Tab-separated table of C-alpha atoms in Angstrom:
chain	number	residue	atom	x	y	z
T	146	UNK	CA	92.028	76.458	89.716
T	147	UNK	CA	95.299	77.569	91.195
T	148	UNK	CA	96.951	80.831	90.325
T	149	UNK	CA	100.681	80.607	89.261
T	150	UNK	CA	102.766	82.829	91.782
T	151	UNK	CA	104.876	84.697	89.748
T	152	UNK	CA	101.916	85.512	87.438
T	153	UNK	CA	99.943	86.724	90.199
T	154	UNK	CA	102.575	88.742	91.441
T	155	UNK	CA	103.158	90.440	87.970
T	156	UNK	CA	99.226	91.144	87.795
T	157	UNK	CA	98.959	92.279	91.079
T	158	UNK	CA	101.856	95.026	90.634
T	159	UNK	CA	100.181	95.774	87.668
T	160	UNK	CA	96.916	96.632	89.648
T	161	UNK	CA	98.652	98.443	92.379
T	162	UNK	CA	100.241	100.532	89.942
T	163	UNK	CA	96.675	101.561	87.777
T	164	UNK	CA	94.480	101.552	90.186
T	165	UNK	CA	96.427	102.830	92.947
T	166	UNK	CA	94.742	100.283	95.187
T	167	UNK	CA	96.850	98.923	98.653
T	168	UNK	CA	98.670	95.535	98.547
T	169	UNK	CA	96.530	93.263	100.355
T	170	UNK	CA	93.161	94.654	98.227
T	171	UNK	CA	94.536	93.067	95.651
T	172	UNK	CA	93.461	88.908	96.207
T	173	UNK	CA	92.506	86.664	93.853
T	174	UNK	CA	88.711	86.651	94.656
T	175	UNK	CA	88.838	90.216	94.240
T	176	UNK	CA	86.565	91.796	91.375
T	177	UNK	CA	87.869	94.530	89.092
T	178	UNK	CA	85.279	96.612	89.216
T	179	UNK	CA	83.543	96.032	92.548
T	180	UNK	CA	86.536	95.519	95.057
T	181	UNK	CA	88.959	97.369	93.278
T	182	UNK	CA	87.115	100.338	91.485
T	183	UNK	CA	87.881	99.725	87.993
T	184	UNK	CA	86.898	102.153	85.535
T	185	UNK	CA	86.550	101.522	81.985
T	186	UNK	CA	90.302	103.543	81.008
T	187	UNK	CA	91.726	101.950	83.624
T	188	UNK	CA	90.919	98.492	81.736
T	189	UNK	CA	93.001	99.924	79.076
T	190	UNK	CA	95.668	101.085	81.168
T	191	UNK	CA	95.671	97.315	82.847
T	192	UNK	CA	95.770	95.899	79.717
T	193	UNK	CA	98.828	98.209	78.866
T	194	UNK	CA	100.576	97.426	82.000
T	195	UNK	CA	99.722	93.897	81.607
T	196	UNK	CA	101.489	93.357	77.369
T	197	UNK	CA	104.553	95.040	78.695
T	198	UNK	CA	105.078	92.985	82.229
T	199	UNK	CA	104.323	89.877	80.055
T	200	UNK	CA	105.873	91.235	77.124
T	201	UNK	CA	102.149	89.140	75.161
T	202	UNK	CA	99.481	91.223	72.911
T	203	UNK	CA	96.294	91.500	74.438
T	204	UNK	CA	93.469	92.225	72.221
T	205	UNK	CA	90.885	94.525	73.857
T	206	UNK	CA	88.076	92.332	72.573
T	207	UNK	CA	89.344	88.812	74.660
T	208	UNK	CA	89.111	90.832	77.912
T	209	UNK	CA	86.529	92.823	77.211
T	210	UNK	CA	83.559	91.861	74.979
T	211	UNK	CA	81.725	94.907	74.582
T	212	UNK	CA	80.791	93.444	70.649
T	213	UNK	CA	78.937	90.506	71.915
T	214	UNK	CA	77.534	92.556	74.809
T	215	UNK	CA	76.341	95.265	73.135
T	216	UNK	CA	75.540	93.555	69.658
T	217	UNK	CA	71.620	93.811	69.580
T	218	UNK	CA	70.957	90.119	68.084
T	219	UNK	CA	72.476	88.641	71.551
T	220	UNK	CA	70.610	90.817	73.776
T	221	UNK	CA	67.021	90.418	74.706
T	222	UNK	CA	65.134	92.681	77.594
T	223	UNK	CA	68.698	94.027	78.856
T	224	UNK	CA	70.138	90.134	79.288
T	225	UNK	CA	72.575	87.953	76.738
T	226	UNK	CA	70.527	84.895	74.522
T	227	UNK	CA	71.813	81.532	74.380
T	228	UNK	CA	73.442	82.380	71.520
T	229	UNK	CA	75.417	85.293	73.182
T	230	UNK	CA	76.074	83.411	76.339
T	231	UNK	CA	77.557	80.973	73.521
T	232	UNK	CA	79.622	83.413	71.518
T	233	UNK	CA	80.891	84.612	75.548
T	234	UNK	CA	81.941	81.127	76.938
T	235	UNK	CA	83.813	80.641	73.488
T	236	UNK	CA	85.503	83.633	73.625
T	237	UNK	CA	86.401	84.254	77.580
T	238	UNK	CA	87.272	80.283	78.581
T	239	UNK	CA	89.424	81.212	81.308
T	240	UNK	CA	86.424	82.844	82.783
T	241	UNK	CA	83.566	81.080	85.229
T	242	UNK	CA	80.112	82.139	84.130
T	243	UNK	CA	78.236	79.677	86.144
T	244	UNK	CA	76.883	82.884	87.658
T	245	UNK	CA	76.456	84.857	85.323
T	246	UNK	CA	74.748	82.260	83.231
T	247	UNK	CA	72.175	82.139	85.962
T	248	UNK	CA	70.829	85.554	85.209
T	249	UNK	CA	72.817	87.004	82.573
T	250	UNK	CA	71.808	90.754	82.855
T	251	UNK	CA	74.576	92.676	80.585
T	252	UNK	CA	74.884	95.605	83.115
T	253	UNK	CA	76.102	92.568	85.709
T	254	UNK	CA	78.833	91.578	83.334
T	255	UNK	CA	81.043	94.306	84.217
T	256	UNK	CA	81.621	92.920	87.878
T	257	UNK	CA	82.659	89.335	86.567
T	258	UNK	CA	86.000	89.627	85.933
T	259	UNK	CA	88.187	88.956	89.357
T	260	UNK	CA	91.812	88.712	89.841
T	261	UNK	CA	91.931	85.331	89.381
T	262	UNK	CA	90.651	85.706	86.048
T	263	UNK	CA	92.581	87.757	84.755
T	264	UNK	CA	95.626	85.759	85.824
T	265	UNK	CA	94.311	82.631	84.368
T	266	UNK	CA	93.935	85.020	81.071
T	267	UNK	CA	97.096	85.766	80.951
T	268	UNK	CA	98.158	82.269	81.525
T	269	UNK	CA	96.722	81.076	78.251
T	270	UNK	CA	98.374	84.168	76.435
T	271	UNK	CA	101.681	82.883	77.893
T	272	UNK	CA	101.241	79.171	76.929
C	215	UNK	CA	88.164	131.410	78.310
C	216	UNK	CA	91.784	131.386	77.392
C	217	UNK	CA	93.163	128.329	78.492
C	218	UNK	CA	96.780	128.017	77.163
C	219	UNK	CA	98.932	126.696	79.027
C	220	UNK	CA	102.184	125.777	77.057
C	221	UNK	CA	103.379	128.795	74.981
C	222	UNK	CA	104.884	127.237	72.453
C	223	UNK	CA	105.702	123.813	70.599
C	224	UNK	CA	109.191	123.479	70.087
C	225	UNK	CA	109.714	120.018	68.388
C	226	UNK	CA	106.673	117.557	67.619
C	227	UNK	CA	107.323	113.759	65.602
C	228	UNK	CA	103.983	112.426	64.542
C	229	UNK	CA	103.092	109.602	66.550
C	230	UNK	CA	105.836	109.845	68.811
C	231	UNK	CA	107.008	112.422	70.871
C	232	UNK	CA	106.630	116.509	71.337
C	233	UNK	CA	108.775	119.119	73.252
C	234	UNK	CA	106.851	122.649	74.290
C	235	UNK	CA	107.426	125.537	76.773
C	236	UNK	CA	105.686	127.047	78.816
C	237	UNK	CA	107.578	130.446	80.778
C	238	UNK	CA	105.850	131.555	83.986
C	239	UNK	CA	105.092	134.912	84.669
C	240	UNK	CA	104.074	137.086	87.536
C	241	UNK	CA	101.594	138.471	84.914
C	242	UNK	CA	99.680	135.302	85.244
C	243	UNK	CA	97.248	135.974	88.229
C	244	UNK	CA	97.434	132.036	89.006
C	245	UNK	CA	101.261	132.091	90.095
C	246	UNK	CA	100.411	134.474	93.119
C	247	UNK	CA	96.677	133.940	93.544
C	248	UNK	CA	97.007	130.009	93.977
C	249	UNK	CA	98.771	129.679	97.254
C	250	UNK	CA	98.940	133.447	99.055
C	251	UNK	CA	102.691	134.273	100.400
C	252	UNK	CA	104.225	131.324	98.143
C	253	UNK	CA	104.509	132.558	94.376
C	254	UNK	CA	104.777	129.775	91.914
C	255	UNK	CA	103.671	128.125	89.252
C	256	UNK	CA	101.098	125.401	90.206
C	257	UNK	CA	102.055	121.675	89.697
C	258	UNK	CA	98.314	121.153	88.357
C	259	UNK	CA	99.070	123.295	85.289
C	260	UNK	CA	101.976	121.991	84.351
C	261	UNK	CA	100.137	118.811	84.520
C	262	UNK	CA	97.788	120.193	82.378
C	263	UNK	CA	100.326	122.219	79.837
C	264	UNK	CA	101.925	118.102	79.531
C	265	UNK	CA	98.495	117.164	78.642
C	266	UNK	CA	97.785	119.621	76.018
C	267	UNK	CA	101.156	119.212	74.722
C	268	UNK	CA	100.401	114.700	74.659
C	269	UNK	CA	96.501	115.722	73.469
C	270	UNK	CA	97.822	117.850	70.380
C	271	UNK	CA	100.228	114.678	69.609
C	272	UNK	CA	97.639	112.214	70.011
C	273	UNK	CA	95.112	114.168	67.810
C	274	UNK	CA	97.218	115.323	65.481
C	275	UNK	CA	97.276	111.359	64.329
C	276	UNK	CA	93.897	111.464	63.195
C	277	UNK	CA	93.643	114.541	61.726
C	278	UNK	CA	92.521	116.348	65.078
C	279	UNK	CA	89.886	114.877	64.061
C	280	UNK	CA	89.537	112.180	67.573
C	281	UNK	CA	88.136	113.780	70.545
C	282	UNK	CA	90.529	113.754	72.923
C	283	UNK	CA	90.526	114.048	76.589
C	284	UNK	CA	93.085	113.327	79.386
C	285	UNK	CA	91.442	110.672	81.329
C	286	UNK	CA	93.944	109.963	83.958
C	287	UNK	CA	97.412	110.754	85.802
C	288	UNK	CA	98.691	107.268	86.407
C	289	UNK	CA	101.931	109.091	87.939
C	290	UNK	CA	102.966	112.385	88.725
C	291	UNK	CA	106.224	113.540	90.665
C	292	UNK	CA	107.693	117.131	91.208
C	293	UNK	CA	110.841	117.486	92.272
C	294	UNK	CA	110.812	121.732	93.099
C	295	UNK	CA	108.438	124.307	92.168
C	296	UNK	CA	108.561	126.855	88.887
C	297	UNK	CA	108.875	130.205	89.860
C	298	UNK	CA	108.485	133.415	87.348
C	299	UNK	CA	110.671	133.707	85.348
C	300	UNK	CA	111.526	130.623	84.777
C	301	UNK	CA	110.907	128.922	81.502
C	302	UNK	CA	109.303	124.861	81.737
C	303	UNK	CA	110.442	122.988	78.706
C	304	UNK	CA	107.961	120.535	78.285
C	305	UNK	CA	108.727	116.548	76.229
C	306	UNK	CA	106.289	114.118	76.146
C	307	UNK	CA	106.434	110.576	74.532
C	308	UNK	CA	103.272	108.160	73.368
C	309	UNK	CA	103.731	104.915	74.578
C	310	UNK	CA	101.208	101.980	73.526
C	311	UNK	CA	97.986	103.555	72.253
C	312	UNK	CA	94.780	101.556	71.197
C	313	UNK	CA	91.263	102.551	69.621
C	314	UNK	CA	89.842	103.804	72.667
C	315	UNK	CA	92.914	105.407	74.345
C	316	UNK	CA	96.991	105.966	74.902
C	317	UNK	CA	99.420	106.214	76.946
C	318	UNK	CA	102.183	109.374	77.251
C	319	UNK	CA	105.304	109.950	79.782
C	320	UNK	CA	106.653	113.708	79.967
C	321	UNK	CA	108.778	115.728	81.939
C	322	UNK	CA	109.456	119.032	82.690
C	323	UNK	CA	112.484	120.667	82.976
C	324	UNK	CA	113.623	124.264	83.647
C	325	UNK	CA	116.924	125.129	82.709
C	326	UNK	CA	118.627	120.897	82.358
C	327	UNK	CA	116.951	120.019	85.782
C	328	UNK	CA	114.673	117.772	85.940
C	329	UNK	CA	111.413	119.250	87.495
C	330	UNK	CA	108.848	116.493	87.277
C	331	UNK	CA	108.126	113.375	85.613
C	332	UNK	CA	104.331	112.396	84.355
C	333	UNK	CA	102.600	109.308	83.250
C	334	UNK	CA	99.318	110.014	81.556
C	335	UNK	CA	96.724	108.263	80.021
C	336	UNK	CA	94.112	109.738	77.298
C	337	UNK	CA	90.789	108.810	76.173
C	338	UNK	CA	89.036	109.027	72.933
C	339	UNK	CA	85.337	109.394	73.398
C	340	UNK	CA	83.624	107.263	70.935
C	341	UNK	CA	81.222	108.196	68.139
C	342	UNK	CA	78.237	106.100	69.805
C	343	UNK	CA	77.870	108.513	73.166
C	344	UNK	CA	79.459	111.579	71.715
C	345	UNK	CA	78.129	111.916	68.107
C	346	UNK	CA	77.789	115.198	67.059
C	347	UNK	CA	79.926	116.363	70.086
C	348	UNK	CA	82.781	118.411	69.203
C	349	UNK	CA	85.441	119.832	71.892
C	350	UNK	CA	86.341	122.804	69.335
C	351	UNK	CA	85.089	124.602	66.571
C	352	UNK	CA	87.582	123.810	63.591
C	353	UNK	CA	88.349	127.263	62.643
C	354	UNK	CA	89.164	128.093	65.895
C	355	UNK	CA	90.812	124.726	66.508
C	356	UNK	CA	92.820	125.710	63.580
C	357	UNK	CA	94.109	129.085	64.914
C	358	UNK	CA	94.674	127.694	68.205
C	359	UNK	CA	97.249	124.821	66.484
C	360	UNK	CA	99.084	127.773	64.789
C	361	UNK	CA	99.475	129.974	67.429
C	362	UNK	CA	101.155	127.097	69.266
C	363	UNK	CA	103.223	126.634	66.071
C	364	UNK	CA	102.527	122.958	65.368
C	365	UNK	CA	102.146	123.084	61.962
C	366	UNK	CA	105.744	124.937	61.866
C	367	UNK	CA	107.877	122.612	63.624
C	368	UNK	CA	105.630	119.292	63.326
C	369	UNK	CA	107.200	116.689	61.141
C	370	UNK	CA	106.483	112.634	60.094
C	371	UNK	CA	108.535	110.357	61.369
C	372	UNK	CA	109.695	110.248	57.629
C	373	UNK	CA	110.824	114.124	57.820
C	374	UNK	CA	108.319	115.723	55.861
C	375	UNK	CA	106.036	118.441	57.233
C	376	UNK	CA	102.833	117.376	58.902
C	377	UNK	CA	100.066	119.599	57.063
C	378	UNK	CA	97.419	121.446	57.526
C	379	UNK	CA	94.270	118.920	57.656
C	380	UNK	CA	91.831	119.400	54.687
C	381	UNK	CA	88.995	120.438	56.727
C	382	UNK	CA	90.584	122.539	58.953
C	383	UNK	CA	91.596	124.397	56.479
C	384	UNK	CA	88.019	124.373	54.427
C	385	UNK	CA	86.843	125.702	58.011
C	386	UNK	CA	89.077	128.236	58.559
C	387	UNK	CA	88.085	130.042	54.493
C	388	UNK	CA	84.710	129.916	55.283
C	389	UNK	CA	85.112	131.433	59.093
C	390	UNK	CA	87.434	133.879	57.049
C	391	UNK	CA	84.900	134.630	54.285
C	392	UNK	CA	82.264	135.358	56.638
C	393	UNK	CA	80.909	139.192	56.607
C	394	UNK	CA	82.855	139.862	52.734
C-alpha cells in the first residue's frame, strides 16, 4: 500500500519533533517502538502532534488497544484468542497483522505499529 | 527535602493557564555551587519551577487528587541566564490533555524579556501500577498549595474561587488535631 506524500511528510515532522529522532530514521518500514524508541508518553505526545497537524480527533483507543490487550477474556498464557485477534483486526484495519497473527504474544504487540501504519491511520481519519 | 522552586503563584485559571515567580538568590547554595566561577541560576530549575507551576495546574483539575509527574521536555530554549537578584516570572498554558497525560508551553521572563520558552508534557500514573501510591501526604500537600498561594489567586474559568478540596481539608483537621 502506498503512503500519500504529504501525509507522510506531516507524520514524519511529527516524529522528528517527539521523538527527537534524525530525518532519514524516520522511513516508512520503520517501527515506533523498535527503530525509533517510542515510549508509551511519547504515543500520547504523537497522537497530540498528530490531531493538530491534521487538525482530526484521534481516540487513544484506535491507536492503541491496551482494552483488548489487556482485557483478561482475550488473553490466554500471555497471547490474544481468536476472539481478541478478532476484536484487533476490527478495530486497527489499517494495520497488517499477518505477523502478529502468527504468534500473537501481547508483549510483541507493542513493536507492530510502523510508520507506514500510522500514516495509513491517519488516512482513514482524513477520508 | 525542601524542594520549592517557584516562590509564588501569581495568577492561576483552572484548566488553562498559571503565572508564578520564582526570584534567585545568592542565598540559594545552587546559584554558585552549580557551575564554580559562573553564578546563576540553573536552566534545569527553572525547568523544573515551569513544571511545578504546569503540575499544580494540571492537578488542581482533579482535585490534586491525579498523580502527576512531568514525563518529558519536548522543547526547551534559553535565551540568557538568571542571575541573583533577578526575579523569573513564570506562565504556563495546558494545551490538549487526555486521560493518561497533557501537554503545557511556558516561558520565563525576567523583567519583559523573554528568557526561555518550554514545551512539556505530563503523565498521570494510573491506578492499576500505582494504587495506593501517593506523591504527598494531603495535609502536607495542603500546606504546600497555600504557601504557594494557589488557593488565593486561583480562579474558574467562570471567575469564582477555586476551593479548598474536601479532603484536603478533612486531612489537614485531623493532622491539626493530632497531640490535643
Amino acid at each position: 500500500m502506498s503512503v500519500d506524500p504529504e501525509i507522510f511528510a506531516k507524520v514524519k515532522e511529527a516524529l522528528i519533533d517527539a521523538l527527537g529522532v534524525d530525518d532519514d530514521e524516520v522511513t516508512e518500514e520503520a517501527t515506533m517502538v523498535g527503530d525509533l524508541g517510542a515510549e508509551s508518553i511519547d504515543f500520547l505526545d504523537i497522537v497530540f502532534k498528530l490531531e493538530k497537524s491534521f487538525d482530526i480527533t484521534i481516540p487513544r483507543e484506535e491507536l492503541f488497544p491496551d482494552d483488548i490487550l489487556t482485557n483478561a477474556d482475550y488473553i490466554a498464557d500471555g497471547k490474544l484468542t481468536a476472539d481478541g485477534l478478532a476484536q484487533l483486526k476490527e478495530r486497527m484495519q489499517f494495520v497488517d497483522l499477518t505477523k502478529f497473527e502468527a504468534d500473537p504474544q501481547v508483549q510483541n504487540f507493542g513493536n507492530l505499529l510502523t510508520v507506514r501504519d500510522l500514516c495509513s491511520y491517519v488516512a482513514t481519519k482524513k477520508a | 527535602m525542601r524542594w520549592f522552586w517557584v516562590d509564588r503563584f501569581t495568577e492561576f485559571v483552572s484548566g488553562q493557564s498559571a503565572s508564578s515567580e520564582k526570584s534567585v538568590s545568592l542565598s540559594e547554595e545552587v546559584v554558585d555551587d552549580y557551575a564554580p566561577g559562573r553564578t546563576h541560576f540553573p536552566s534545569s530549575l527553572i525547568v523544573e519551577g515551569l513544571a511545578q507551576t504546569g503540575g499544580l495546574l494540571l492537578g488542581q483539575m482533579s482535585d490534586f487528587k491525579d498523580r502527576v509527574v512531568l514525563a518529558k521536555i519536548s522543547k526547551s530554549k534559553f535565551y540568557f541566564e538568571a542571575y541573583p537578584g533577578d526575579t523569573l516570572t513564570y506562565q504556563i498554558t495546558l494545551g490538549p490533555q487526555e486521560g493518561i497525560g497533557a501537554v503545557a508551553t511556558g516561558t520565563s521572563h525576567v523583567g519583559g524579556r523573554l528568557q526561555a520558552e518550554i514545551e512539556l508534557m505530563f503523565a498521570k500514573l494510573d491506578d492499576e501500577r500505582f494504587n495506593n501510591v501517593e506523591l504527598f501526604e494531603p495535609a502536607e500537600f495542603c500546606r504546600m498549595i497555600r504557601l504557594l498561594r494557589i488557593f488565593e489567586v486561583g480562579v474558574n474559568p467562570d471567575g469564582s474561587p477555586i476551593q479548598v478540596p474536601e479532603h484536603m481539608s478533612e486531612a489537614e483537621k485531623a493532622f491539626l488535631r493530632i497531640g490535643v
